[in-house]
Amino acid sequence: QAQVMESGGGSVQAGGSLRLSCTTSGNGYSLGWFRQVQGKEREMVALVDSTGDERYGEGIRGRFTVHKPFGKPISYLQMNNLKPEDTGMYICATDSQPIRIFWPGRDFANWGQGTQVSVSP
């Protein structure tokens, strides 16, 4: 099973920015960012794969940008104009197939532990 590691979380004030990074020991053809808040269902934030397919969760597009350098099992999530409701554990996931093949029918194959993002008013 591929290892997945996130970094870049932290605490910022509303309106601030953070950049999260995700690396994997697998081929990382597709990488996804998800947000987990205690007591709530995990939600999809952004997905990207090696074909350039990008998808964003509701209310995310325009503030967050996901990027995957060509041919590299790495993903970056640039988060701008952060809001208190963006607070949560941001978890990276990877898969060996293109997003269009499996999402949303099944979940990503490999998951990281997450990095905490806290946004204060």
Coordinates of N, CA and C in Angstrom, one line a residue:
Q1 N 0.8 -1.2 0.0 CA 0.0 0.0 0.0 C 0.9 1.2 0.0
A2 N 0.5 2.2 -0.9 CA 1.3 3.4 -1.0 C 1.2 4.3 0.3
Q3 N 2.3 4.9 0.7 CA 2.3 5.8 1.8 C 1.9 7.2 1.2
V4 N 1.2 7.9 2.0 CA 0.7 9.3 1.7 C 1.0 10.2 2.8
M5 N 1.6 11.3 2.5 CA 2.0 12.3 3.6 C 1.6 13.7 3.2
E6 N 0.9 14.4 4.1 CA 0.5 15.8 3.9 C 1.4 16.7 4.7
S7 N 1.5 17.9 4.3 CA 2.2 18.9 5.1 C 1.6 20.3 4.7
G8 N 1.9 21.3 5.6 CA 1.6 22.7 5.3 C 0.4 23.2 6.1
G9 N -0.2 22.4 6.9 CA -1.3 22.9 7.7 C -0.9 24.0 8.7
G10 N -1.8 24.6 9.4 CA -1.5 25.6 10.4 C -2.7 26.4 10.8
S11 N -2.4 27.5 11.5 CA -3.5 28.4 12.0 C -3.3 29.8 11.3
V12 N -4.4 30.3 10.8 CA -4.4 31.6 10.1 C -5.7 32.3 10.5
Q13 N -5.7 33.6 10.2 CA -6.9 34.4 10.4 C -7.7 34.4 9.1
A14 N -9.0 34.6 9.2 CA -9.8 34.7 8.1 C -9.3 35.7 7.0
G15 N -9.3 35.2 5.8 CA -8.8 36.0 4.7 C -7.3 35.6 4.3
G16 N -6.7 34.8 5.2 CA -5.3 34.4 5.0 C -5.2 33.3 4.0
S17 N -4.0 32.8 3.8 CA -3.7 31.7 2.8 C -2.8 30.7 3.4
L18 N -3.0 29.5 2.9 CA -2.1 28.4 3.2 C -1.9 27.5 2.0
R19 N -0.8 26.8 1.9 CA -0.5 25.9 0.8 C -0.2 24.6 1.4
L20 N -1.0 23.6 1.1 CA -0.8 22.2 1.5 C -0.1 21.4 0.4
S21 N 0.7 20.5 0.9 CA 1.5 19.6 0.0 C 1.2 18.1 0.3
C22 N 1.2 17.3 -0.7 CA 0.9 15.9 -0.6 C 1.9 15.1 -1.4
T23 N 2.6 14.2 -0.8 CA 3.5 13.3 -1.5 C 3.1 11.9 -1.3
T24 N 3.5 11.0 -2.2 CA 3.1 9.6 -2.1 C 4.2 8.7 -2.6
S25 N 4.4 7.5 -2.0 CA 5.4 6.6 -2.5 C 4.8 5.8 -3.7
G26 N 3.5 5.9 -4.0 CA 2.9 5.2 -5.1 C 3.0 6.0 -6.4
N27 N 2.3 5.6 -7.4 CA 2.4 6.3 -8.7 C 1.6 7.6 -8.6
G28 N 0.7 7.7 -7.7 CA 0.0 9.0 -7.5 C -0.7 9.5 -8.8
Y29 N -1.3 8.6 -9.6 CA -1.9 9.1 -10.8 C -3.0 10.1 -10.5
S30 N -3.8 9.8 -9.5 CA -4.8 10.8 -9.1 C -4.6 11.1 -7.6
L31 N -4.8 12.4 -7.3 CA -4.6 12.8 -5.9 C -5.8 13.6 -5.5
G32 N -6.3 13.4 -4.3 CA -7.5 14.1 -3.9 C -7.3 14.7 -2.5
W33 N -7.9 15.8 -2.2 CA -7.9 16.5 -1.0 C -9.3 16.4 -0.4
F34 N -9.4 16.0 0.9 CA -10.7 15.9 1.6 C -10.6 16.7 2.9
R35 N -11.7 17.1 3.4 CA -11.8 17.8 4.7 C -12.6 17.0 5.7
Q36 N -12.1 16.8 6.8 CA -12.8 16.1 7.9 C -13.0 17.0 9.1
V37 N -14.3 17.2 9.5 CA -14.6 18.0 10.7 C -15.3 17.0 11.6
Q38 N -14.9 17.0 12.9 CA -15.5 16.1 13.8 C -17.0 16.3 13.9
G39 N -17.7 15.1 13.8 CA -19.1 15.2 13.8 C -19.8 15.3 12.5
K40 N -19.0 15.5 11.5 CA -19.6 15.7 10.1 C -19.0 14.7 9.2
E41 N -19.7 14.5 8.0 CA -19.2 13.6 7.0 C -17.9 14.2 6.3
R42 N -17.0 13.4 5.9 CA -15.9 13.8 5.2 C -16.4 14.4 3.9
E43 N -15.8 15.5 3.4 CA -16.2 16.2 2.2 C -15.0 16.3 1.2
M44 N -15.3 16.2 0.0 CA -14.3 16.4 -1.1 C -14.0 17.9 -1.2
V45 N -12.7 18.2 -1.2 CA -12.3 19.6 -1.5 C -11.8 19.8 -2.9
A46 N -10.9 18.9 -3.3 CA -10.4 19.1 -4.7 C -9.7 17.8 -5.1
L47 N -9.9 17.5 -6.4 CA -9.3 16.3 -7.0 C -8.5 16.7 -8.2
V48 N -7.4 16.0 -8.5 CA -6.6 16.3 -9.7 C -5.9 15.0 -10.2
D49 N -5.8 14.8 -11.5 CA -5.0 13.6 -11.9 C -4.1 14.0 -13.1
S50 N -3.4 13.0 -13.6 CA -2.3 13.2 -14.5 C -2.8 13.6 -15.9
T51 N -4.2 13.5 -16.1 CA -4.7 13.9 -17.4 C -5.1 15.4 -17.4
G52 N -5.0 16.0 -16.2 CA -5.3 17.4 -16.0 C -6.8 17.6 -15.5
D53 N -7.5 16.5 -15.3 CA -8.8 16.6 -14.8 C -8.8 17.2 -13.4
E54 N -9.5 18.2 -13.1 CA -9.6 18.9 -11.8 C -11.1 19.0 -11.4
R55 N -11.3 18.8 -10.2 CA -12.7 18.9 -9.7 C -12.6 19.5 -8.3
Y56 N -13.6 20.3 -8.0 CA -13.7 21.0 -6.7 C -15.0 20.8 -6.0
G57 N -14.9 20.8 -4.7 CA -16.2 20.7 -3.9 C -17.0 22.0 -4.0
E58 N -18.2 21.9 -3.5 CA -19.1 23.1 -3.5 C -18.5 24.2 -2.6
G59 N -18.4 25.4 -3.2 CA -17.9 26.6 -2.5 C -16.4 26.7 -2.5
I60 N -15.8 25.8 -3.2 CA -14.3 25.8 -3.1 C -13.7 26.5 -4.3
R61 N -14.2 26.2 -5.5 CA -13.6 26.8 -6.8 C -13.6 28.3 -6.7
G62 N -12.5 28.9 -7.0 CA -12.3 30.3 -7.0 C -11.5 30.8 -5.8
R63 N -11.5 30.0 -4.7 CA -10.7 30.3 -3.6 C -9.5 29.3 -3.4
F64 N -9.7 28.1 -3.8 CA -8.7 27.0 -3.7 C -8.3 26.6 -5.1
T65 N -7.0 26.3 -5.2 CA -6.5 25.8 -6.5 C -5.7 24.5 -6.3
V66 N -6.0 23.5 -7.0 CA -5.2 22.2 -6.8 C -4.3 22.1 -8.0
H67 N -3.1 21.6 -7.8 CA -2.1 21.5 -8.8 C -1.3 20.2 -8.7
K68 N -1.0 19.6 -9.8 CA -0.2 18.4 -9.8 C 0.9 18.5 -10.9
P69 N 2.1 18.7 -10.5 CA 3.2 18.8 -11.5 C 3.2 17.6 -12.4
F70 N 3.4 17.8 -13.7 CA 3.3 16.7 -14.7 C 4.3 15.6 -14.3
G71 N 3.8 14.3 -14.3 CA 4.7 13.2 -14.1 C 5.2 13.0 -12.7
K72 N 4.7 13.8 -11.7 CA 5.2 13.6 -10.4 C 4.0 13.3 -9.4
P73 N 4.3 12.4 -8.5 CA 3.3 11.9 -7.5 C 3.2 12.9 -6.4
I74 N 2.9 14.2 -6.7 CA 2.8 15.3 -5.8 C 1.6 16.1 -6.1
S75 N 1.0 16.7 -5.1 CA -0.1 17.6 -5.3 C 0.0 18.7 -4.3
Y76 N -0.4 19.9 -4.8 CA -0.4 21.1 -3.9 C -1.8 21.6 -3.9
L77 N -2.2 22.1 -2.7 CA -3.5 22.8 -2.6 C -3.3 24.2 -2.1
Q78 N -3.5 25.1 -3.0 CA -3.3 26.6 -2.6 C -4.7 27.0 -2.1
M79 N -4.7 27.5 -0.9 CA -6.0 27.9 -0.3 C -5.9 29.4 0.0
N80 N -6.7 30.2 -0.6 CA -6.7 31.6 -0.4 C -8.1 32.1 0.1
N81 N -8.1 33.3 0.7 CA -9.3 33.8 1.3 C -10.0 32.8 2.2
L82 N -9.2 32.3 3.1 CA -9.7 31.2 4.0 C -10.8 31.8 4.9
K83 N -11.8 30.9 5.2 CA -12.9 31.3 6.1 C -12.9 30.4 7.3
P84 N -13.5 30.8 8.4 CA -13.5 29.9 9.6 C -14.2 28.5 9.3
E85 N -15.1 28.5 8.4 CA -15.7 27.2 8.0 C -14.8 26.3 7.2
D86 N -13.6 26.8 6.8 CA -12.7 25.9 6.2 C -11.8 25.1 7.2
T87 N -12.0 25.4 8.5 CA -11.3 24.7 9.5 C -11.6 23.2 9.5
G88 N -10.5 22.4 9.6 CA -10.7 21.0 9.6 C -9.4 20.2 9.4
M89 N -9.5 18.9 9.4 CA -8.3 18.1 9.0 C -8.4 17.9 7.5
Y90 N -7.3 18.2 6.9 CA -7.2 18.1 5.4 C -6.4 16.8 5.1
I91 N -7.0 15.9 4.5 CA -6.5 14.6 4.2 C -6.3 14.4 2.7
C92 N -5.1 13.9 2.4 CA -4.8 13.6 1.0 C -5.0 12.1 0.7
A93 N -5.4 11.8 -0.5 CA -5.7 10.5 -0.9 C -5.1 10.3 -2.3
T94 N -4.7 9.1 -2.6 CA -4.1 8.8 -4.0 C -4.8 7.6 -4.6
D95 N -4.6 7.5 -5.9 CA -5.1 6.3 -6.6 C -4.3 6.2 -7.9
S96 N -4.3 4.9 -8.4 CA -3.5 4.7 -9.6 C -4.3 4.8 -10.9
Q97 N -5.6 5.2 -10.8 CA -6.4 5.3 -12.0 C -6.9 6.8 -12.2
P98 N -7.3 7.1 -13.4 CA -7.8 8.5 -13.6 C -9.1 8.7 -12.8
I99 N -9.3 9.9 -12.4 CA -10.5 10.2 -11.6 C -11.8 9.8 -12.3
R100 N -11.9 10.0 -13.6 CA -13.1 9.7 -14.3 C -13.5 8.2 -14.3
I101 N -12.5 7.4 -14.1 CA -12.7 5.9 -14.1 C -13.4 5.5 -12.8
F102 N -13.1 6.1 -11.7 CA -13.6 5.5 -10.4 C -14.4 6.5 -9.6
W103 N -14.3 7.8 -9.8 CA -14.9 8.7 -8.9 C -16.3 9.2 -9.5
P104 N -17.3 9.2 -8.7 CA -17.4 9.0 -7.3 C -17.9 7.6 -6.9
G105 N -17.8 6.7 -7.9 CA -18.3 5.3 -7.6 C -17.6 4.6 -6.5
R106 N -16.3 4.8 -6.3 CA -15.6 4.2 -5.2 C -14.6 5.2 -4.7
D107 N -14.1 4.9 -3.5 CA -13.2 5.8 -2.8 C -11.8 5.7 -3.4
F108 N -10.9 6.7 -3.0 CA -9.5 6.6 -3.3 C -8.9 5.4 -2.6
A109 N -7.8 4.9 -3.1 CA -7.2 3.6 -2.6 C -6.3 3.9 -1.3
N110 N -5.6 5.0 -1.3 CA -4.6 5.2 -0.3 C -4.8 6.6 0.4
W111 N -4.6 6.6 1.7 CA -5.0 7.8 2.5 C -3.9 8.2 3.4
G112 N -3.7 9.5 3.6 CA -2.8 10.0 4.6 C -3.4 10.2 5.9
Q113 N -2.7 10.7 6.9 CA -3.2 10.9 8.2 C -3.8 12.3 8.4
G114 N -3.5 13.2 7.5 CA -4.1 14.5 7.5 C -3.2 15.6 8.1
T115 N -3.5 16.8 7.8 CA -2.8 18.0 8.4 C -3.9 19.0 8.8
Q116 N -3.8 19.5 10.0 CA -4.9 20.4 10.5 C -4.8 21.8 10.0
V117 N -5.9 22.3 9.6 CA -6.0 23.7 9.2 C -7.0 24.4 10.1
S118 N -6.6 25.5 10.8 CA -7.5 26.2 11.7 C -7.6 27.7 11.2
V119 N -8.8 28.2 11.0 CA -9.0 29.5 10.6 C -9.8 30.3 11.6
S120 N -9.3 31.3 12.2 CA -10.0 32.1 13.2 C -10.6 33.3 12.6
P121 N -11.7 33.8 13.2 CA -12.5 34.9 12.6 C -11.6 36.2 12.6

